[in-house]
Coordinates of C-alpha atoms and ligand atoms in Angstrom, one line a residue:
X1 CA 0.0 0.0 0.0
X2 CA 0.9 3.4 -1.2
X3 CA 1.4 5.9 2.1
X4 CA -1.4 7.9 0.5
X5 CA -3.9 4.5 0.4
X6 CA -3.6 4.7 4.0
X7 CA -7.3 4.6 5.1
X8 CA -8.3 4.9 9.1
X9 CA -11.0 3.5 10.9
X10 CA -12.7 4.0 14.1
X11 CA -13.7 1.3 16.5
X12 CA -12.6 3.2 19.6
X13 CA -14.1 6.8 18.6
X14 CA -17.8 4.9 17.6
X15 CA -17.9 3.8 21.3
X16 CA -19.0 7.0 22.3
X17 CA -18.7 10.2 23.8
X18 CA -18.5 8.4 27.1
X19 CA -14.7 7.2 26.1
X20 CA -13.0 10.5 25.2
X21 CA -13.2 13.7 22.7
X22 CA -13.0 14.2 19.1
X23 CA -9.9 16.9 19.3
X24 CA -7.4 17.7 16.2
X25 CA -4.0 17.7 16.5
X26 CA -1.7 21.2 16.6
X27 CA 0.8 20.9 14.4
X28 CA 4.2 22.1 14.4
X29 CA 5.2 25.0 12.2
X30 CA 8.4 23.6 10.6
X31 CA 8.7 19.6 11.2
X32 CA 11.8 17.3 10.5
X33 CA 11.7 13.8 9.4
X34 CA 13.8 11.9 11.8
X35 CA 13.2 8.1 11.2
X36 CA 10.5 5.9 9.7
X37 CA 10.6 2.4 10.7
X38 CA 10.5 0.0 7.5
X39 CA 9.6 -2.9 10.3
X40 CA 6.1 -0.9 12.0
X41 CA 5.4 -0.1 7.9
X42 CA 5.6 -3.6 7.2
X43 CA 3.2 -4.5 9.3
X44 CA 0.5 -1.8 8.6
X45 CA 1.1 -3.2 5.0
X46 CA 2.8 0.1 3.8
X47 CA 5.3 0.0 1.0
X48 CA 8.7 -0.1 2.1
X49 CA 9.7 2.4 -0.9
X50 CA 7.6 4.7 0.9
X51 CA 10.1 5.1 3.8
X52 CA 11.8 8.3 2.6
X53 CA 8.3 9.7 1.3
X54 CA 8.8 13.6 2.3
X55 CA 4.8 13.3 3.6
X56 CA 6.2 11.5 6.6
X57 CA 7.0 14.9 8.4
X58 CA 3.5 16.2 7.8
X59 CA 1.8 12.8 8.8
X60 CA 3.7 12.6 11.9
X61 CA 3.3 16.1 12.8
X62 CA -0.1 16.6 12.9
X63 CA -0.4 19.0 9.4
X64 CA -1.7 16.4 7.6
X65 CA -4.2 13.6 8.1
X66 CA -4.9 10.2 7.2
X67 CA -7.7 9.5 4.9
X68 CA -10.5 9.3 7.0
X69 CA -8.5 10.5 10.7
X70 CA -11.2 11.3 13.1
X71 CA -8.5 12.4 16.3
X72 CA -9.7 11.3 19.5
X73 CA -8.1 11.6 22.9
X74 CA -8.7 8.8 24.7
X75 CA -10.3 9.6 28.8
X76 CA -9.0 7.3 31.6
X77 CA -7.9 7.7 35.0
X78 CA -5.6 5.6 37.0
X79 CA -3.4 5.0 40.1
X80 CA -0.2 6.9 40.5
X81 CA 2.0 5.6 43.2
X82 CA -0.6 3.9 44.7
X83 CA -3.0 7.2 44.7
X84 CA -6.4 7.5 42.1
X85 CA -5.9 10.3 39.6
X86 CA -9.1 10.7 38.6
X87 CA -8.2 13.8 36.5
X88 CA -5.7 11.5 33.6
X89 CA -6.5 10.7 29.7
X90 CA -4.4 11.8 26.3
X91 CA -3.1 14.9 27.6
X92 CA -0.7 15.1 24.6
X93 CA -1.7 12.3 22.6
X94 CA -4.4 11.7 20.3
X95 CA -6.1 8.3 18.7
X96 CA -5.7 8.8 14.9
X97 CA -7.6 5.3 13.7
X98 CA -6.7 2.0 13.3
X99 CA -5.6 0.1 10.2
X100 CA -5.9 -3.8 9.1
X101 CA -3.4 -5.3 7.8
X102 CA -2.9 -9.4 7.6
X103 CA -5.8 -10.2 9.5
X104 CA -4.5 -7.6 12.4
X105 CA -6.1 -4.4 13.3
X106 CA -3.2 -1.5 14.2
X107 CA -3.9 1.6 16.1
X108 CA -2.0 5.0 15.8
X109 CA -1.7 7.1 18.2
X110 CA -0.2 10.6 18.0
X111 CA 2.1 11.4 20.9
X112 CA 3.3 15.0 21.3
X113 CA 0.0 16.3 19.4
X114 CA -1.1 19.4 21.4
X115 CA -3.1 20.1 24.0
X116 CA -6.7 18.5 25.2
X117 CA -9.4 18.2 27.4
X118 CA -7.3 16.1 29.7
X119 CA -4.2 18.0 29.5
X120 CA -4.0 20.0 32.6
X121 CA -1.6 21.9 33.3
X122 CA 0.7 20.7 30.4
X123 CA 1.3 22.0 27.3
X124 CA 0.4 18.8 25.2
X125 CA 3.7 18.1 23.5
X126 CA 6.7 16.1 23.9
X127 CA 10.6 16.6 23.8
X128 CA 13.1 15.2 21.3
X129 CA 14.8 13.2 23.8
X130 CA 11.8 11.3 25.8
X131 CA 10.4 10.7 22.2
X132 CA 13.4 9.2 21.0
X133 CA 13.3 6.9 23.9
X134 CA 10.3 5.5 23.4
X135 CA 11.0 4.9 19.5
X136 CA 13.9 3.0 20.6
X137 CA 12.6 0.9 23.6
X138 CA 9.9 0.1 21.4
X139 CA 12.2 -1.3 19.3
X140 CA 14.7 -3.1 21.7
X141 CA 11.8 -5.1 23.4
X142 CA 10.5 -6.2 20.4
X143 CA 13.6 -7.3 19.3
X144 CA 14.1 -8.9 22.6
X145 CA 10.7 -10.5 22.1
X146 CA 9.0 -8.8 24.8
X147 CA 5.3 -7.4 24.1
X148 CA 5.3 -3.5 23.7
X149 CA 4.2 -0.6 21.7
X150 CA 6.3 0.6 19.2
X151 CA 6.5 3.2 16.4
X152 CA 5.7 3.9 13.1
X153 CA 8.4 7.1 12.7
X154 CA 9.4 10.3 14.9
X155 CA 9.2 13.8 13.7
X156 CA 11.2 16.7 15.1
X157 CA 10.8 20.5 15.1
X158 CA 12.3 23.7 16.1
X159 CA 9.3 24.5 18.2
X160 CA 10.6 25.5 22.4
X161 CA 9.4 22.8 24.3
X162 CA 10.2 23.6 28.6
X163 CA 10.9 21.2 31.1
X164 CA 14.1 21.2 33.3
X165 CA 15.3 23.6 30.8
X166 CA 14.4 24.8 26.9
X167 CA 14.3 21.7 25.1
X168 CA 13.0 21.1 21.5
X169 CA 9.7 19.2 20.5
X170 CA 9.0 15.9 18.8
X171 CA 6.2 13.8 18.0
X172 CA 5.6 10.1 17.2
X173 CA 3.0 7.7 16.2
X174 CA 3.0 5.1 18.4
X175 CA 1.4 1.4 16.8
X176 CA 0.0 -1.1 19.2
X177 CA -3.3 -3.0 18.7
X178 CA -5.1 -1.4 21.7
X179 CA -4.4 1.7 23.5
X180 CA -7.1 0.3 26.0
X181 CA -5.2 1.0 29.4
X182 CA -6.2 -0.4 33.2
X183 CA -7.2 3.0 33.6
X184 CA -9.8 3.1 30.7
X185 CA -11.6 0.4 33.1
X186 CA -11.0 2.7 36.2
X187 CA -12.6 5.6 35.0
X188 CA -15.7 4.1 34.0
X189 CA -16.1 2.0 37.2
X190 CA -15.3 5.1 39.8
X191 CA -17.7 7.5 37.2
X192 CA -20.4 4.6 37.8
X193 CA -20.9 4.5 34.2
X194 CA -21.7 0.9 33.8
X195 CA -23.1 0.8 30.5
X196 CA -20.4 2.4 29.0
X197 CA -18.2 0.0 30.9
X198 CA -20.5 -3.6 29.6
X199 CA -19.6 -1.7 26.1
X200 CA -15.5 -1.8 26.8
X201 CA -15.5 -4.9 28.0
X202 CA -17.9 -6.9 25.4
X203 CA -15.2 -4.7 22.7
X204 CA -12.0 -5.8 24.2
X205 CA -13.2 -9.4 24.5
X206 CA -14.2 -8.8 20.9
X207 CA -10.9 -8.0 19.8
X208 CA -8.8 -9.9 22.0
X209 CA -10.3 -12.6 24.1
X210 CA -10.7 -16.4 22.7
X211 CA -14.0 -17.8 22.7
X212 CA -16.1 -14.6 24.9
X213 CA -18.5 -14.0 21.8
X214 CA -22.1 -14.3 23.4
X215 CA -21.6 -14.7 26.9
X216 CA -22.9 -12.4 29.6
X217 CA -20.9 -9.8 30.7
X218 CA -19.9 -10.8 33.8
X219 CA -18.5 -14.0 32.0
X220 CA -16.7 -12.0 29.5
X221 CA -15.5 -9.5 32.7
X222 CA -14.0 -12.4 34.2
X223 CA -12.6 -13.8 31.1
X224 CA -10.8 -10.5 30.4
X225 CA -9.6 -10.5 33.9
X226 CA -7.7 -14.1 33.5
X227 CA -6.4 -12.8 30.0
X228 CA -4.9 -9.7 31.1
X229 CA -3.5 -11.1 34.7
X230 CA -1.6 -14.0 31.5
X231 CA -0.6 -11.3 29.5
X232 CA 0.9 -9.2 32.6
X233 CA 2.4 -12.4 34.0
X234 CA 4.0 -13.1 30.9
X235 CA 5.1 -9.3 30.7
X236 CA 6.8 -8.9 33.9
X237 CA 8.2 -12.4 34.0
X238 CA 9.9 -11.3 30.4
X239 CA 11.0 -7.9 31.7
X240 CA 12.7 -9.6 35.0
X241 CA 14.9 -12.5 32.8
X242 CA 15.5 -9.5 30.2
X243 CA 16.9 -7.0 32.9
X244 CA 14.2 -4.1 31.9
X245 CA 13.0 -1.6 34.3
X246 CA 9.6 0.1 33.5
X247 CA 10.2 3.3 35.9
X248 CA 6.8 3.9 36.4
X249 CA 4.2 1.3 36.7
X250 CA 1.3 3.5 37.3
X251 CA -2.0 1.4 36.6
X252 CA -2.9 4.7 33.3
X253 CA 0.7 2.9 32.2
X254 CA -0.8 -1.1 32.2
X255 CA -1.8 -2.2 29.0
X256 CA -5.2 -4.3 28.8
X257 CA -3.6 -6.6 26.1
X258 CA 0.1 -6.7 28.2
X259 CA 2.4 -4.4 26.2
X260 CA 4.9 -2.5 27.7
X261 CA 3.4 0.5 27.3
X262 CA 3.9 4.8 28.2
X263 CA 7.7 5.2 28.3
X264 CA 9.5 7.3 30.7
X265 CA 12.7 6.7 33.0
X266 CA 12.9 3.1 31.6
X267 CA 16.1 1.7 31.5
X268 CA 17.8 -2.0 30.8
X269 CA 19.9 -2.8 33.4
X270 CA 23.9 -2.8 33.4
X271 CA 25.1 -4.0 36.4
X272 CA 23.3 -6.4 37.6
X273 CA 21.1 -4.8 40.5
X274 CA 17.9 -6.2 41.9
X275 CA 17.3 -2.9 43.9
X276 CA 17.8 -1.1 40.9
X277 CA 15.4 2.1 40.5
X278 CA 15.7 4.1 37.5
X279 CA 13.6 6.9 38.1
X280 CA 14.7 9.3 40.6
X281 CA 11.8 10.9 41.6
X282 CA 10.9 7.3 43.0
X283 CA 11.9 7.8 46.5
X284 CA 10.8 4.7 47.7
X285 CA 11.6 2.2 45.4
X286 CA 8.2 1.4 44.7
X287 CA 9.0 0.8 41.0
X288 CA 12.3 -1.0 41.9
X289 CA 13.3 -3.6 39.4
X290 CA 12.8 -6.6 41.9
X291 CA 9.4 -4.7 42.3
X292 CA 7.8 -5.2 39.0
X293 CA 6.0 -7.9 39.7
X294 CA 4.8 -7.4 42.5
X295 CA 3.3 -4.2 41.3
X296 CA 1.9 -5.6 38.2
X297 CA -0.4 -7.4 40.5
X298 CA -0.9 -4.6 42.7
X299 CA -2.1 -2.8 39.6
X300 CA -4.3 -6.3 38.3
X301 CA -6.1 -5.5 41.9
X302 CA -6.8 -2.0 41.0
X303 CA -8.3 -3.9 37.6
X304 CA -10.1 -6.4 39.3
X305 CA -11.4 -3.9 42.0
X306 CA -12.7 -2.0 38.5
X307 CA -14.6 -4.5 37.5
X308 CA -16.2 -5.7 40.4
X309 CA -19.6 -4.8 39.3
X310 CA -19.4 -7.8 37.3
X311 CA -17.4 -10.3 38.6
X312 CA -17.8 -11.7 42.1
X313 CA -14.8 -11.2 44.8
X314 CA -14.4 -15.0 44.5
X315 CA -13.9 -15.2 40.9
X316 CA -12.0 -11.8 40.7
X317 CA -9.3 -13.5 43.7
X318 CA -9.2 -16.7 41.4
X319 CA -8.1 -15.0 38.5
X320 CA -5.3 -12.9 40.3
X321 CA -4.2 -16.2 42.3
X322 CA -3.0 -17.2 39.0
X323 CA -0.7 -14.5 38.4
X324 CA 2.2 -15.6 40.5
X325 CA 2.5 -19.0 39.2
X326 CA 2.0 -17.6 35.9
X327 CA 5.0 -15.6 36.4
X328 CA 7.0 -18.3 38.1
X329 CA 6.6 -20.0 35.4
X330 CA 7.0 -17.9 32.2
X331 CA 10.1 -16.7 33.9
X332 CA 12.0 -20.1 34.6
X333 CA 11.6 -20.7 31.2
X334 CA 13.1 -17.6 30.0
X335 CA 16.2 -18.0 32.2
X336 CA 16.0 -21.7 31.3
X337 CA 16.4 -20.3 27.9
X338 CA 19.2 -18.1 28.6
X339 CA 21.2 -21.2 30.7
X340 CA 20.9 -23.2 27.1
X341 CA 18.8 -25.9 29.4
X342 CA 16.2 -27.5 27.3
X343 CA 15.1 -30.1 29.9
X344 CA 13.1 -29.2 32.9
X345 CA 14.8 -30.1 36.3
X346 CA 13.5 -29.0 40.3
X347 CA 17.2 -27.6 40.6
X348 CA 16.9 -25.0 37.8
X349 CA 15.6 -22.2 40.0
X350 CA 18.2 -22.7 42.6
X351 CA 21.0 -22.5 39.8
X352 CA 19.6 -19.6 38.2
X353 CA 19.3 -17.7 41.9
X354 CA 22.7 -18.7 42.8
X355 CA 24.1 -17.2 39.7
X356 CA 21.9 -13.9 40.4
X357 CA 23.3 -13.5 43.5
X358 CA 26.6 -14.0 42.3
X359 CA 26.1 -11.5 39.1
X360 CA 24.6 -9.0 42.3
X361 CA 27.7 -9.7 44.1
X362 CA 30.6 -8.9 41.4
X363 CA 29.1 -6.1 39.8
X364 CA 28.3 -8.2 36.6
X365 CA 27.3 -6.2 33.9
X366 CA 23.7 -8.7 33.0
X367 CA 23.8 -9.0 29.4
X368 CA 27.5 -9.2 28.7
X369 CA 27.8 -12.0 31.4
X370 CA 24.5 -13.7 29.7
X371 CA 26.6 -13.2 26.2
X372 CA 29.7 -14.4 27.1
X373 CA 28.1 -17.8 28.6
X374 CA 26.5 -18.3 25.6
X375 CA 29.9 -19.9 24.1
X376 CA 31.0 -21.7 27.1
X377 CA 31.4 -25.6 26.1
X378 CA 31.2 -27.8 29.3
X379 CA 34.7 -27.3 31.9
X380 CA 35.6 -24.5 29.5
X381 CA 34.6 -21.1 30.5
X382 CA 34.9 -19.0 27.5
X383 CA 37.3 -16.3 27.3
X384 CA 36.0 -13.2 29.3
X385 CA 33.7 -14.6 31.4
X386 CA 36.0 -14.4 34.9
X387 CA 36.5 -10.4 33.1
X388 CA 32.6 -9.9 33.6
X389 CA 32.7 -10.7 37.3
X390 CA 34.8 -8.8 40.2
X391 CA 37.8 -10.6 41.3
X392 CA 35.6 -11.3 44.9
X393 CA 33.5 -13.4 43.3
X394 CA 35.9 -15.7 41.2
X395 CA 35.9 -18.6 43.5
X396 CA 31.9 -18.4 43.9
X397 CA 31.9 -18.2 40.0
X398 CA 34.1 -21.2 39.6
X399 CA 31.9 -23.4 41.9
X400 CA 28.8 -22.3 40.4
X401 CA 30.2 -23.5 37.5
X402 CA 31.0 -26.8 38.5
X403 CA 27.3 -27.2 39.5
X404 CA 26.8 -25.9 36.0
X405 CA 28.5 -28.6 34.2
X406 CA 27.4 -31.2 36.4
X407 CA 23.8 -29.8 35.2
X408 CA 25.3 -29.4 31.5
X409 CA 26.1 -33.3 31.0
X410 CA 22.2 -34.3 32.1
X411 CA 21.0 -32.6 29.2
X412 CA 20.8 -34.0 25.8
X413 CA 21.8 -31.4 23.1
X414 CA 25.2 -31.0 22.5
X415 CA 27.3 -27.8 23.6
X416 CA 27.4 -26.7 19.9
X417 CA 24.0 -26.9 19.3
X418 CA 23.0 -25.5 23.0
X419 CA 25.8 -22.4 22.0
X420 CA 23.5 -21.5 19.3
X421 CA 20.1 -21.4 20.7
X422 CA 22.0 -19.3 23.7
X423 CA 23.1 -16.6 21.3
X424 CA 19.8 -16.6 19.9
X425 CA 18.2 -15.5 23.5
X426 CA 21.2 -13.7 24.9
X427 CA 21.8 -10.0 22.7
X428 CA 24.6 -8.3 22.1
X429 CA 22.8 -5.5 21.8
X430 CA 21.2 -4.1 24.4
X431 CA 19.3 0.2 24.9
X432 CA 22.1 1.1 27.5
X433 CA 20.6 4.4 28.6
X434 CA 24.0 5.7 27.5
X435 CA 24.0 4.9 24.4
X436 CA 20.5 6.1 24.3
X437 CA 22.2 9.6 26.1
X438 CA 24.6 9.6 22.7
X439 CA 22.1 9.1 20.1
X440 CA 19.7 11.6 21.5
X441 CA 23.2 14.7 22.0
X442 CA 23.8 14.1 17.7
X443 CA 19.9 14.3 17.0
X444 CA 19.9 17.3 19.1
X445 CA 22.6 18.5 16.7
X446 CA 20.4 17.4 13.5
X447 CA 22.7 13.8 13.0
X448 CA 20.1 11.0 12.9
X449 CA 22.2 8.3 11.6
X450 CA 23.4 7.4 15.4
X451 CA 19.7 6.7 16.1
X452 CA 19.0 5.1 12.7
X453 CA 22.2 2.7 13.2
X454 CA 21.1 1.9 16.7
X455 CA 17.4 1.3 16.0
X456 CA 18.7 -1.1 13.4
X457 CA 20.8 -3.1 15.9
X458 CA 17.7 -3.1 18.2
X459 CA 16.2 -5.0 15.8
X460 CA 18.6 -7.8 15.4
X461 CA 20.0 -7.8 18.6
X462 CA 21.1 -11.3 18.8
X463 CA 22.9 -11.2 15.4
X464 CA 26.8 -10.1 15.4
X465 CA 27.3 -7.2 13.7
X466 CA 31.2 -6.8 13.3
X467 CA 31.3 -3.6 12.4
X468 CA 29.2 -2.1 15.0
X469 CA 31.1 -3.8 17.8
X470 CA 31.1 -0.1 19.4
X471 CA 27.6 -0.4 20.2
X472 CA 28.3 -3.5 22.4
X473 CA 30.6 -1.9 24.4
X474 CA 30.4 -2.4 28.2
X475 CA 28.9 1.1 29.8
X476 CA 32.3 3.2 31.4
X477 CA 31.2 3.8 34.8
X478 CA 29.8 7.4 33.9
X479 CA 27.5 5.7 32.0
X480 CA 25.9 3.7 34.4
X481 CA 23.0 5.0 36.7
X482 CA 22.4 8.1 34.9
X483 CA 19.3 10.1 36.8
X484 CA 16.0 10.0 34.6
X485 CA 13.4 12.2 35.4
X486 CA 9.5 11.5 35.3
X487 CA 9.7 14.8 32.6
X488 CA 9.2 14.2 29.2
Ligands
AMP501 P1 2.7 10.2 31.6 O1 3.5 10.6 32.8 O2 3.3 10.5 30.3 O3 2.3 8.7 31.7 O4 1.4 11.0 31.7 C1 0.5 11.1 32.8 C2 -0.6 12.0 32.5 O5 -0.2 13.3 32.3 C3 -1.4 11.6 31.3 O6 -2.8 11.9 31.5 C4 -0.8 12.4 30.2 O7 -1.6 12.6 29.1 C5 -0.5 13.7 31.0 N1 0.6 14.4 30.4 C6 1.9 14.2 30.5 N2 2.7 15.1 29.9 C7 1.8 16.0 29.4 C8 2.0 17.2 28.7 N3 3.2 17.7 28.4 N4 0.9 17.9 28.4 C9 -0.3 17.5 28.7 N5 -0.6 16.3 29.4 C10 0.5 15.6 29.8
MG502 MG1 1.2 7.5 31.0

């Protein structure tokens, strides 16, 4: 399809009034193309000779719709550190339509786009830097394999954008297939607006949920309920084995269909740090990497509490009993993944925990270490692995490792074939918040190719890429722990 057969429909705006406002974008005077993503245009079914079409910077900017845009900010509420906002929604963004491609319906959603209803006190837009880290982490969980938004291109402009200081404004479309946050299913419940609620549900269970067509709605409440505590289990477990901190796991950030979703002071981890908080205006580590899951279910709580005109206590506390498990589950597999273990043995979780604490202990930068292993052939650590770990822990290393092998030999593949599917699972690549740092400094100065290359390894981040070796680079020091703020 030809970028000007683009065609957009409505599912979300025909709900009603009830679920948000029909609002255009404000464009910016003078926008930039930065990036298109040939991988988000694939999937919409766009021509991928339509990538350098100049109509990109007016599409994603606001000055020029879609055939058939209606813009519509979406209204939700949510918890925010634990405390109902009843006052959130798309402050800054706005729901352009959805497109089918393949069988799939894809939304776009226009971050950045001006003010709103729901914008409060904001000014509606967004800054070069946040919006080039959501572009990317889009990109680097997807690669990864993790569920999570992502993006269909960024557009700069010169346009004064404040925060901490004068920064410049971007915009991006973001593509997922709902934009349907915990929060949508919030606002209706503490607004008492039941009908409009029934209507969400029996929508999402529509789109989303196997086998809910024709059932009441309290069946298809509780069904939804057990679908998104899966997809969140599945989520979190993914983001724990993967080393990825969220930052702010507010319940208006919780995706109903378990993408990552709403990017702020994310970051993947270096070292490797359970306690880890990335945001720095989290003062109590509510949103601490060990924390995630924990706070997924706090948040599935706040959803089951939503939809409690439906759904009876008991059923609502049988669906969210499941979520541990769930996540016990989907995680051990990951790191069974990442330990090349194919077979399934009771011991697995106490190796994996030992080498956590281990990795805690020396400082071990988490996906080099996960790397390196990947080529280790029984009683021969690969070269560099002792160099991932401080000199403390080399004698714990070396007798985890001897539990290792012994675990090694009881499998059946052979260490070739097991070094494979490790590299497959383990990157090379990984969105280091410093390298994230370097690409946004050379957009700021107009160079996009940093943060083309980059997005590019993102994508392929298990492959080798000889001559980008720079981008695997361990952090220096200075690049570790760099302070995000919630401001973007
Ligand atoms: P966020 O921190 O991006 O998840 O946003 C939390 C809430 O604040 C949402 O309702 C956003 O739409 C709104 N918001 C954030 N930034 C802005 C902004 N610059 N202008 C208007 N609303 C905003
Ligand atoms: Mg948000």
């Amino acid at each position: 399809m030809k970028l000007s057969d683009v065609t957009l429909s409505h599912r979300y705006a025909n709900l009603g009034d009830a679920f948000g406002t029909r609002i255009d974008p404000t464009p910016f005077k003078h926008p930039q193309l930065i990036d298109t993503n040939p991988q988000v245009m694939q999937l919409l079914g766009i021509d991928p000779t339509e990538a350098e079409n100049p109509a990109w910077a007016e599409l994603g900017s606001g000055a020029k719709l879609f055939h058939g845009s209606r813009p519509f900010a979406m209204k939700y509420t949510g918890h925010q550190f634990g405390v109902y906002n009843p006052e959130l929604g798309d402050g800054r963004a706005l729901l352009l339509g959805e497109i089918e491609n393949a069988g799939r319906c894809w939304e776009l959603h226009l971050k950045g786009a001006g003010k709103t209803p729901y914008s409060r006190f904001g000014d509606g837009r967004a800054v070069l830097r946040s919006t080039i880290r959501e572009y990317l982490a889009g990109e680097a969980l997807h690669g990864l394999g993790i569920r999570s938004t992502r993006a269909l291109c960024i557009v700069g402009s010169d346009e004064p954008v404040t925060r901490e200081q004068v920064e410049s404004g971007a915009m991006l479309i973001r593509v997922a297939e709902s934009h349907v946050r915990f929060g949508h299913f919030e606002y209706l419940f503490y607004t008492k607006q039941l009908q409009a609620q029934q209507q969400l549900i029996s929508e999402i269970c529509h789109r989303f949920v196997p086998d809910t067509e024709g059932l009441s709605t309290g069946e298809q409440a509780e069904a939804l309920l057990r679908f998104t505590t899966r997809r969140s289990a599945e989520l979190a477990a993914s983001w724990q084995a993967e080393g990825f901190a969220h930052g702010v796991l507010n319940t208006d950030n919780m995706s109903i269909i378990g993408d990552t979703f709403d990017f702020g002071p994310y970051a993947f981890l270096d070292d490797y740090d359970p306690g880890f908080i990335c945001n720095h205006s989290d003062h109590t580590g509510r949103y601490a990497f060990e924390q995630q899951p924990g706070v997924v279910l706090w948040n599935l709580n706040a959803l089951a509490h939503a939809l409690s005109g439906f759904v009876s206590v008991e059923a609502l506390r049988d669906c969210l009993e499941q979520f541990q498990p769930q996540v016990t589950h989907a995680y051990a597999g990951r790191m069974r993944a990442k330990l090349g273990l194919i077979e399934e043995e009771d011991g697995d979780q106490g190796l994996c925990a030992d080498l956590l604490q281990l990795l805690h202990q020396g400082e071990a930068d988490y996906a080099r270490f996960f790397r390196v292993l990947s080529h280790y052939r029984c009683e021969r650590p690969p070269e560099g692995l002792h160099d991932c770990i401080a000199t403390s822990q080399h004698n714990a290393l070396e007798l985890w490792l001897e539990h290792y092998d012994r675990r090694l030999l009881r499998e059946k593949s052979d260490s070739r074939t097991r070094n494979r599917a490790m590299v497959a699972v383990n990157p090379k690549y990984i969105l280091r918040n410093y390298l994230a740092q370097k690409v946004i400094e050379a957009a700021g100065q107009g160079d996009y190719h940093p943060l083309r290359t980059l997005r590019k390894l993102l994508q392929s981040p298990f492959e080798e890429h000889p001559e980008h070796e720079t981008w695997a680079a361990a952090p220096p020091e200075s690049g570790k722990r760099i302070p995000l703020s919630c401001s973007s």
